[in-house]
PDB file of C-alpha atoms in Angstrom:
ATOM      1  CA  UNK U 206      67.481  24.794-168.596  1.00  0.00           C
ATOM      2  CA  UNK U 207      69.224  26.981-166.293  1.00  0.00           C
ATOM      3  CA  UNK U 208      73.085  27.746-166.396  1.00  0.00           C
ATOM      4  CA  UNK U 209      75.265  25.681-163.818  1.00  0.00           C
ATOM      5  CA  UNK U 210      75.862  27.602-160.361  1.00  0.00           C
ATOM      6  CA  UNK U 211      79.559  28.655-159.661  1.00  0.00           C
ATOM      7  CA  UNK U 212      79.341  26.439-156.865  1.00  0.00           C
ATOM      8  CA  UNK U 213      78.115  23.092-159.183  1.00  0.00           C
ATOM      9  CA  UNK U 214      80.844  24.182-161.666  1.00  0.00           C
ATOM     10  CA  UNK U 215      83.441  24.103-159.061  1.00  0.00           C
ATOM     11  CA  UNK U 216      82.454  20.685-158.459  1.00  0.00           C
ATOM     12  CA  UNK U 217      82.521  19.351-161.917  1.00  0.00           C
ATOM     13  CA  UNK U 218      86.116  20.533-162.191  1.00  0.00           C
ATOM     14  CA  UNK U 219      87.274  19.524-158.730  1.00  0.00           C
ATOM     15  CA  UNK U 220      85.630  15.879-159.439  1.00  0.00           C
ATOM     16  CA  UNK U 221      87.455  15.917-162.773  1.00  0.00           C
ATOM     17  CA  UNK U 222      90.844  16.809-160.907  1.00  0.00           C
ATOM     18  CA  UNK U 223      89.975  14.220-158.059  1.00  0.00           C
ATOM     19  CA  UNK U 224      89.483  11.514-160.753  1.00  0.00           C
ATOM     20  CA  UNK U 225      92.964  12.205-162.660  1.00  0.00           C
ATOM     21  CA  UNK U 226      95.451  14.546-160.689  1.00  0.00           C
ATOM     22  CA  UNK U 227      97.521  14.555-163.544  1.00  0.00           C
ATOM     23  CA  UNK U 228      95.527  16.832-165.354  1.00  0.00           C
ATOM     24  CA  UNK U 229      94.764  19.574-162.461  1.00  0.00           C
ATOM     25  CA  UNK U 230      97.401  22.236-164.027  1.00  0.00           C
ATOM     26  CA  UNK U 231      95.473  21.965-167.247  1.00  0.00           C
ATOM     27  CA  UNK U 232      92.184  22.278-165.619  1.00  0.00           C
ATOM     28  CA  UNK U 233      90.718  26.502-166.120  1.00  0.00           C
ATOM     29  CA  UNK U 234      89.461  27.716-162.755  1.00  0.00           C
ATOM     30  CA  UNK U 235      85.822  28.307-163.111  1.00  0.00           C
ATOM     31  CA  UNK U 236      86.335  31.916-161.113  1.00  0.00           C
ATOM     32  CA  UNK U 237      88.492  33.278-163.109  1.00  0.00           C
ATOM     33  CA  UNK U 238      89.629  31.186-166.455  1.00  0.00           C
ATOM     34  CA  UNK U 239      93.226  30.892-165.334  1.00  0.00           C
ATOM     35  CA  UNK U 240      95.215  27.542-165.386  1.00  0.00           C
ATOM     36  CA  UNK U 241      96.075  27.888-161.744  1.00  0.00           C
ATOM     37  CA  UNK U 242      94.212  25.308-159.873  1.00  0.00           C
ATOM     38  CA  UNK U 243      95.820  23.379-156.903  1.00  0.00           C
ATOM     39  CA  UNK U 244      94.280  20.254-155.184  1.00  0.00           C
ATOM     40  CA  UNK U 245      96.264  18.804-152.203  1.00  0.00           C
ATOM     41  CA  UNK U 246      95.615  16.181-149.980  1.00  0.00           C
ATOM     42  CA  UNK U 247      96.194  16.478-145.939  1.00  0.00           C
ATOM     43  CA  UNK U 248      97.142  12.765-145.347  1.00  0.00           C
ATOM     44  CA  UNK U 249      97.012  11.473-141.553  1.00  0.00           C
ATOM     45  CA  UNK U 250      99.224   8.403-140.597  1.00  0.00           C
ATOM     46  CA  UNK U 251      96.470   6.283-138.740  1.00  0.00           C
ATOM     47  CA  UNK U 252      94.434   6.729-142.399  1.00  0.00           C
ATOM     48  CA  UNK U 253      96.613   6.647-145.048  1.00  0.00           C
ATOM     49  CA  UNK U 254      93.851   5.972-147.724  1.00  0.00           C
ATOM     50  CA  UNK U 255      91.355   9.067-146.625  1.00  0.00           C
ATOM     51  CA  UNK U 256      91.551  12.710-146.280  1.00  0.00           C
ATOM     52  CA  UNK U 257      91.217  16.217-145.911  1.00  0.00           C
ATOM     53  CA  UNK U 258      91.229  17.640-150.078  1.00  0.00           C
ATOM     54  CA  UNK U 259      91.877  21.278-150.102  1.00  0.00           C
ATOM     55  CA  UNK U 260      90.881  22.422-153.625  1.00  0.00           C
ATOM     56  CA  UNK U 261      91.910  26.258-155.052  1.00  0.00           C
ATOM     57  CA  UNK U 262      92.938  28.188-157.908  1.00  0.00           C
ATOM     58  CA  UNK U 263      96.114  30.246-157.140  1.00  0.00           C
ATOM     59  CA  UNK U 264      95.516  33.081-159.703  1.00  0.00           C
ATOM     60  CA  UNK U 265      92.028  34.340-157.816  1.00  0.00           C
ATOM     61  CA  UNK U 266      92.446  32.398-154.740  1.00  0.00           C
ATOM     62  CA  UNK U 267      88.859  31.416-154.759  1.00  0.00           C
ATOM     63  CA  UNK U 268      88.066  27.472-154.271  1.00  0.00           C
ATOM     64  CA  UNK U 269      86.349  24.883-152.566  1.00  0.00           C
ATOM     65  CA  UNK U 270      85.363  23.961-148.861  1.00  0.00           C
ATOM     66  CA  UNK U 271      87.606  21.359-147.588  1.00  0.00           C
ATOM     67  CA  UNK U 272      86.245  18.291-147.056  1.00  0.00           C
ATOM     68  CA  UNK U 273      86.766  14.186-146.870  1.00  0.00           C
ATOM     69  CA  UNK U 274      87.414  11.804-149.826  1.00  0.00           C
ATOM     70  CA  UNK U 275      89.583   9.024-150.238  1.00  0.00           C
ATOM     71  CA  UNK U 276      93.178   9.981-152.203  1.00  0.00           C
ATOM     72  CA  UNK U 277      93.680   9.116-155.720  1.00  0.00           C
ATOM     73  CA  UNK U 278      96.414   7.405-157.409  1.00  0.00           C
ATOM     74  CA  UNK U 279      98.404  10.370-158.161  1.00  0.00           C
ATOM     75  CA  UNK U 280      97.404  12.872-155.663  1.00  0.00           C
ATOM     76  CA  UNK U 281      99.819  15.276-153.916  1.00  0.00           C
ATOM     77  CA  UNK U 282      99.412  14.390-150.068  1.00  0.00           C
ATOM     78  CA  UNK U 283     100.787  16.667-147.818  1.00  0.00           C
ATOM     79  CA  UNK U 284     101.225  15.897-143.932  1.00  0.00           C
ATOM     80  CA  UNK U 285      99.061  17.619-141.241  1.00  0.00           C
ATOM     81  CA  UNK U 286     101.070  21.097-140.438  1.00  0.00           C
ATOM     82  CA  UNK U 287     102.013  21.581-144.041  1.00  0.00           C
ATOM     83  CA  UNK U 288      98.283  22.728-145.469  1.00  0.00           C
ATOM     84  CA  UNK U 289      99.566  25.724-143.223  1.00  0.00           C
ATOM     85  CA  UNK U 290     101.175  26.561-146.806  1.00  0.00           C
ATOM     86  CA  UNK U 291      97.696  27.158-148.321  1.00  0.00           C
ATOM     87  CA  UNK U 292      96.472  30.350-149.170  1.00  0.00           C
ATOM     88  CA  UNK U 293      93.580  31.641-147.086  1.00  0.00           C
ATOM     89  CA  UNK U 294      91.385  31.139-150.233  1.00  0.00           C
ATOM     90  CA  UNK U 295      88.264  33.065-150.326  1.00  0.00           C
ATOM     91  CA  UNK U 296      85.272  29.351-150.521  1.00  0.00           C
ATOM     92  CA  UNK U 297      82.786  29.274-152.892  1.00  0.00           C
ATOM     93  CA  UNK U 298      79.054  29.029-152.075  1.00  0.00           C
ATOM     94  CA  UNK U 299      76.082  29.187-153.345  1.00  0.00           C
TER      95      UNK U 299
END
């Protein structure tokens, strides 16, 4: 059986990180090894329940496409305007 891609690892951490935020600063960034991973969550008012997850590991600054979920218990939601204080990460793709 073949090795995981980059891209499938990426997910297996993020939906480890999505699952419990609490354990995102222990999580190692499957770039680079590094305990720097960040997962934020750009919260609009008129849906408090869903948004924009914006997943990346400071250290490398390589990470996931942003995309839709539904926030966690626990995750860090951030207003629109503030994901301006995201790196420009670098996405990962297969």
């Amino acid at each position: 059986m073949s090795d995981p891609s980059l891209e499938d690892r990426w997910l297996d951490v993020f939906n480890t990180a999505h699952s419990d935020p609490a354990v995102v600063g222990t999580l190692a960034c499957p770039s680079c090894g590094e305990h720097a991973l960040r997962l934020v969550y750009v919260v609009h008012v008129q849906e408090p329940h869903k948004a924009m997850f914006m997943f990346w590991c400071d250290s490398c600054l390589n990470g996931l496409m942003p995309n839709t979920v539904v926030v966690p218990p626990g995750g860090i939601r951030i207003e629109p305007g503030e994901e301006d204080d995201v790196p420009d990460y670098t996405l990962v793709q297969d």
